[in-house]
Short mmCIF file of C-alpha atoms and ligand atoms in Angstrom, two decimals:
data_model
loop_
_atom_site.label_atom_id
_atom_site.label_comp_id
_atom_site.label_asym_id
_atom_site.label_seq_id
_atom_site.Cartn_x
_atom_site.Cartn_y
_atom_site.Cartn_z
CA UNK A 1 86.51 -17.54 64.82
CA UNK A 2 87.36 -18.13 68.50
CA UNK A 3 84.48 -19.29 70.69
CA UNK A 4 84.84 -16.37 73.12
CA UNK A 5 84.67 -13.85 70.25
CA UNK A 6 81.60 -15.66 68.90
CA UNK A 7 79.87 -15.35 72.29
CA UNK A 8 80.75 -11.65 72.52
CA UNK A 9 79.39 -10.92 69.04
CA UNK A 10 76.32 -13.12 69.28
CA UNK A 11 75.23 -12.18 72.80
CA UNK A 12 76.61 -8.66 73.03
CA UNK A 13 78.69 -9.90 75.99
CA UNK A 14 82.05 -8.50 77.12
CA UNK A 15 85.13 -10.74 76.93
CA UNK A 16 84.96 -11.12 80.74
CA UNK A 17 81.28 -12.17 80.61
CA UNK A 18 82.03 -14.65 77.82
CA UNK A 19 84.81 -16.23 79.88
CA UNK A 20 82.40 -16.55 82.83
CA UNK A 21 79.78 -18.22 80.64
CA UNK A 22 82.36 -20.70 79.38
CA UNK A 23 83.55 -21.50 82.91
CA UNK A 24 79.96 -22.26 83.95
CA UNK A 25 80.05 -25.34 81.68
CA UNK A 26 76.80 -24.31 80.01
CA UNK A 27 78.29 -23.66 76.56
CA UNK A 28 78.64 -26.46 74.06
CA UNK A 29 79.82 -26.70 70.48
CA UNK A 30 78.31 -29.50 68.39
CA UNK A 31 77.09 -31.19 71.56
CA UNK A 32 80.41 -31.09 73.44
CA UNK A 33 80.79 -28.79 76.47
CA UNK A 34 83.61 -26.32 75.87
CA UNK A 35 85.25 -24.26 78.59
CA UNK A 36 88.02 -22.68 76.56
CA UNK A 37 87.47 -19.48 74.62
CA UNK A 38 90.25 -20.49 72.23
CA UNK A 39 88.14 -23.26 70.66
CA UNK A 40 87.48 -22.49 66.99
CA UNK A 41 83.94 -22.29 65.61
CA UNK A 42 82.77 -21.86 62.03
CA UNK A 43 79.40 -20.82 60.55
CA UNK A 44 78.54 -24.55 60.46
CA UNK A 45 79.10 -25.07 64.20
CA UNK A 46 76.11 -25.46 66.49
CA UNK A 47 76.89 -23.32 69.54
CA UNK A 48 74.49 -23.81 72.45
CA UNK A 49 74.12 -22.06 75.78
CA UNK A 50 71.84 -23.70 78.35
CA UNK A 51 70.74 -26.04 75.54
CA UNK A 52 69.53 -23.19 73.31
CA UNK A 53 71.26 -22.57 70.00
CA UNK A 54 72.90 -19.17 69.72
CA UNK A 55 72.77 -17.69 66.25
CA UNK A 56 75.48 -15.36 65.03
CA UNK A 57 73.57 -12.16 64.36
CA UNK A 58 73.63 -10.87 60.82
CA UNK A 59 73.09 -7.24 59.87
CA UNK A 60 70.03 -5.63 61.42
CA UNK A 61 67.29 -3.86 59.48
CA UNK A 62 64.63 -2.14 61.55
CA UNK A 63 61.50 -0.12 60.83
CA UNK A 64 60.52 2.27 63.63
CA UNK A 65 57.36 4.33 63.94
CA UNK A 66 58.98 7.52 65.23
CA UNK A 67 56.73 9.53 67.52
CA UNK A 68 56.98 13.30 67.89
CA UNK A 69 59.66 14.60 70.25
CA UNK A 70 62.45 12.18 69.36
CA UNK A 71 65.55 13.00 67.33
CA UNK A 72 67.25 10.79 64.77
CA UNK A 73 70.78 10.93 66.18
CA UNK A 74 72.79 9.15 68.83
CA UNK A 75 73.00 12.16 71.11
CA UNK A 76 71.03 15.30 71.70
CA UNK A 77 71.41 17.64 74.62
CA UNK A 78 67.71 18.44 74.74
CA UNK A 79 65.43 15.79 73.21
CA UNK A 80 65.30 12.02 73.56
CA UNK A 81 67.05 10.14 70.81
CA UNK A 82 64.87 7.64 68.93
CA UNK A 83 67.41 4.95 69.89
CA UNK A 84 65.90 4.84 73.40
CA UNK A 85 62.86 3.22 71.77
CA UNK A 86 64.93 0.20 70.71
CA UNK A 87 65.72 -2.79 72.85
CA UNK A 88 68.89 -3.79 71.04
CA UNK A 89 72.48 -4.68 71.86
CA UNK A 90 75.41 -2.84 70.27
CA UNK A 91 73.35 0.27 69.75
CA UNK A 92 76.44 2.25 68.76
CA UNK A 93 76.66 0.21 65.54
CA UNK A 94 73.19 1.28 64.39
CA UNK A 95 72.43 4.37 62.31
CA UNK A 96 69.44 5.98 60.62
CA UNK A 97 68.93 5.48 56.89
CA UNK A 98 67.58 9.02 56.55
CA UNK A 99 66.43 11.26 59.36
CA UNK A 100 63.18 12.90 60.38
CA UNK A 101 62.86 16.22 62.20
CA UNK A 102 62.04 16.09 65.91
CA UNK A 103 58.40 17.06 65.24
CA UNK A 104 57.92 14.71 62.26
CA UNK A 105 56.35 11.30 62.86
CA UNK A 106 56.39 8.06 60.92
CA UNK A 107 58.73 5.67 59.17
CA UNK A 108 62.43 5.63 59.95
CA UNK A 109 64.76 2.84 58.91
CA UNK A 110 67.63 1.86 61.18
CA UNK A 111 70.47 -0.48 60.32
CA UNK A 112 74.11 -1.37 60.85
CA UNK A 113 74.60 -2.02 57.13
CA UNK A 114 76.22 1.08 55.65
CA UNK A 115 75.97 -0.05 52.03
CA UNK A 116 72.27 -0.69 52.38
CA UNK A 117 71.55 2.71 53.97
CA UNK A 118 73.72 4.46 51.39
CA UNK A 119 71.43 3.09 48.71
CA UNK A 120 68.53 4.89 50.44
CA UNK A 121 70.25 8.16 51.30
CA UNK A 122 72.57 8.70 48.33
CA UNK A 123 71.15 11.43 46.04
CA UNK A 124 72.35 9.34 43.08
CA UNK A 125 69.64 6.72 43.65
CA UNK A 126 66.75 9.19 44.00
CA UNK A 127 64.93 6.99 46.51
CA UNK A 128 61.23 7.94 46.76
CA UNK A 129 59.78 9.08 50.07
CA UNK A 130 56.10 9.74 50.64
CA UNK A 131 54.85 12.15 53.30
CA UNK A 132 51.38 12.97 54.56
CA UNK A 133 51.30 16.73 55.12
CA UNK A 134 48.92 18.92 57.15
CA UNK A 135 49.07 22.55 56.00
CA UNK A 136 48.24 25.85 57.67
CA UNK A 137 46.60 27.29 54.54
CA UNK A 138 44.58 25.79 51.70
CA UNK A 139 46.51 24.54 48.65
CA UNK A 140 46.36 26.61 45.47
CA UNK A 141 45.37 25.24 42.06
CA UNK A 142 48.92 25.56 40.76
CA UNK A 143 50.63 23.58 43.58
CA UNK A 144 50.72 20.19 41.83
CA UNK A 145 52.24 21.74 38.71
CA UNK A 146 54.80 23.71 40.70
CA UNK A 147 55.93 20.59 42.56
CA UNK A 148 56.16 18.80 39.22
CA UNK A 149 58.33 21.58 37.76
CA UNK A 150 60.66 21.66 40.79
CA UNK A 151 60.79 24.32 43.47
CA UNK A 152 63.58 26.77 44.18
CA UNK A 153 64.52 26.61 47.82
CA UNK A 154 66.34 29.31 49.74
CA UNK A 155 70.10 28.75 49.87
CA UNK A 156 70.01 26.01 47.21
CA UNK A 157 71.56 26.40 43.79
CA UNK A 158 69.32 23.93 42.01
CA UNK A 159 65.56 23.52 42.07
CA UNK A 160 64.15 20.37 43.68
CA UNK A 161 63.56 17.31 41.51
CA UNK A 162 60.00 16.88 40.21
CA UNK A 163 57.73 15.79 43.06
CA UNK A 164 54.21 14.34 42.98
CA UNK A 165 51.43 16.03 44.93
CA UNK A 166 48.19 14.27 45.69
CA UNK A 167 45.56 16.60 47.14
CA UNK A 168 43.44 14.93 49.82
CA UNK A 169 41.57 17.95 51.22
CA UNK A 170 42.29 21.66 50.87
CA UNK A 171 44.76 21.52 53.77
CA UNK A 172 45.95 17.91 53.57
CA UNK A 173 48.16 16.45 50.88
CA UNK A 174 50.38 13.49 50.15
CA UNK A 175 53.75 14.43 48.70
CA UNK A 176 56.32 12.12 47.10
CA UNK A 177 59.86 13.42 46.74
CA UNK A 178 62.95 11.78 45.29
CA UNK A 179 65.70 13.37 47.36
CA UNK A 180 66.25 14.31 50.99
CA UNK A 181 67.49 17.83 51.48
CA UNK A 182 67.50 19.34 54.96
CA UNK A 183 63.88 20.10 56.06
CA UNK A 184 62.94 19.59 52.43
CA UNK A 185 59.18 19.23 52.67
CA UNK A 186 58.78 22.17 55.05
CA UNK A 187 61.00 24.34 52.84
CA UNK A 188 59.10 23.37 49.68
CA UNK A 189 55.81 24.52 51.15
CA UNK A 190 57.44 27.60 52.66
CA UNK A 191 58.65 28.53 49.16
CA UNK A 192 54.99 28.54 48.08
CA UNK A 193 54.03 30.75 51.00
CA UNK A 194 52.39 27.97 53.01
CA UNK A 195 53.38 26.31 56.29
CA UNK A 196 53.60 22.66 57.28
CA UNK A 197 51.65 22.15 60.51
CA UNK A 198 52.40 18.44 60.83
CA UNK A 199 54.36 15.90 58.82
CA UNK A 200 54.27 12.11 58.74
CA UNK A 201 56.44 9.80 56.61
CA UNK A 202 54.50 6.86 55.21
CA UNK A 203 56.94 5.24 52.80
CA UNK A 204 60.60 4.96 51.81
CA UNK A 205 61.06 3.26 48.42
CA UNK A 206 58.89 0.13 48.54
CA UNK A 207 58.93 -0.02 52.34
CA UNK A 208 55.65 1.14 53.87
CA UNK A 209 55.16 1.93 57.55
CA UNK A 210 53.46 -1.14 59.05
CA UNK A 211 49.88 -0.35 60.13
CA UNK A 212 50.28 -2.74 63.06
CA UNK A 213 52.94 -0.53 64.66
CA UNK A 214 51.95 2.06 67.24
CA UNK A 215 54.07 5.22 67.63
CA UNK A 216 57.29 4.21 69.38
CA UNK A 217 57.13 0.57 68.27
CA UNK A 218 59.45 -1.18 65.86
CA UNK A 219 59.90 -4.43 63.99
CA UNK A 220 62.57 -6.09 61.85
CA UNK A 221 62.21 -5.80 58.10
CA UNK A 222 61.24 -8.85 56.07
CA UNK A 223 63.69 -10.36 53.55
CA UNK A 224 61.55 -8.86 50.80
CA UNK A 225 61.66 -5.37 52.29
CA UNK A 226 65.44 -5.58 52.74
CA UNK A 227 65.95 -6.74 49.14
CA UNK A 228 63.61 -4.07 47.72
CA UNK A 229 66.26 -1.41 48.32
CA UNK A 230 68.59 -3.02 45.75
CA UNK A 231 66.02 -2.96 42.93
N1 URA B 1 61.12 17.10 55.25
C1 URA B 1 61.04 17.89 56.33
O1 URA B 1 60.88 19.10 56.21
N2 URA B 1 61.14 17.31 57.54
C2 URA B 1 61.28 15.98 57.73
O2 URA B 1 61.35 15.51 58.86
C3 URA B 1 61.37 15.17 56.58
C4 URA B 1 61.27 15.76 55.35
#
């Protein structure tokens, strides 16, 4: 790869900015100052700027604690997009591996690796998602069984896949589903005549929302978390 392209990719710089950096004489490759963008670098080259090594960024995998009031899309005419919570370059390359409604809080995964996110969102892989749910009305005795059997949603041909309901209190439950239809959790409870008052996603597959994160904060996933998606 050309050195100027490397600087653009690694630093999120424009071609013009990369040329300026090179002209400043502060960029070196394997200890030798280079001023030409045409110099070739490989993944073994040590590229330094102001004596600090610049790493070529790999794919990004992010866990965000989405607060209420933010949408999971790049643009929205009304609400803030959750991307404003990230301090990242090349934001346009990032996408959500599964969305949450504007009023839902909790775990969202963000990446620029389409194959990885497909593994989470594709119905074929039935990735588990766990939600903590606050309900308007008390749960009935038959709820757990009805979730297990699958629930018929309005405007859907097939019933939902079996889901696991864990009753915490009469109006608070933990629900694990294996698909991600539009507004699925709210529609499942609506089909039983109840209403979701608040919804919080705790887990996607083996990735659990980090307790250290406050709403609006994010961190990069660990190697283990990234790999867990391929299991
Ligand atoms: N189900 C919903 O109804 N809303 C969400 O945000 C996520 C799952």
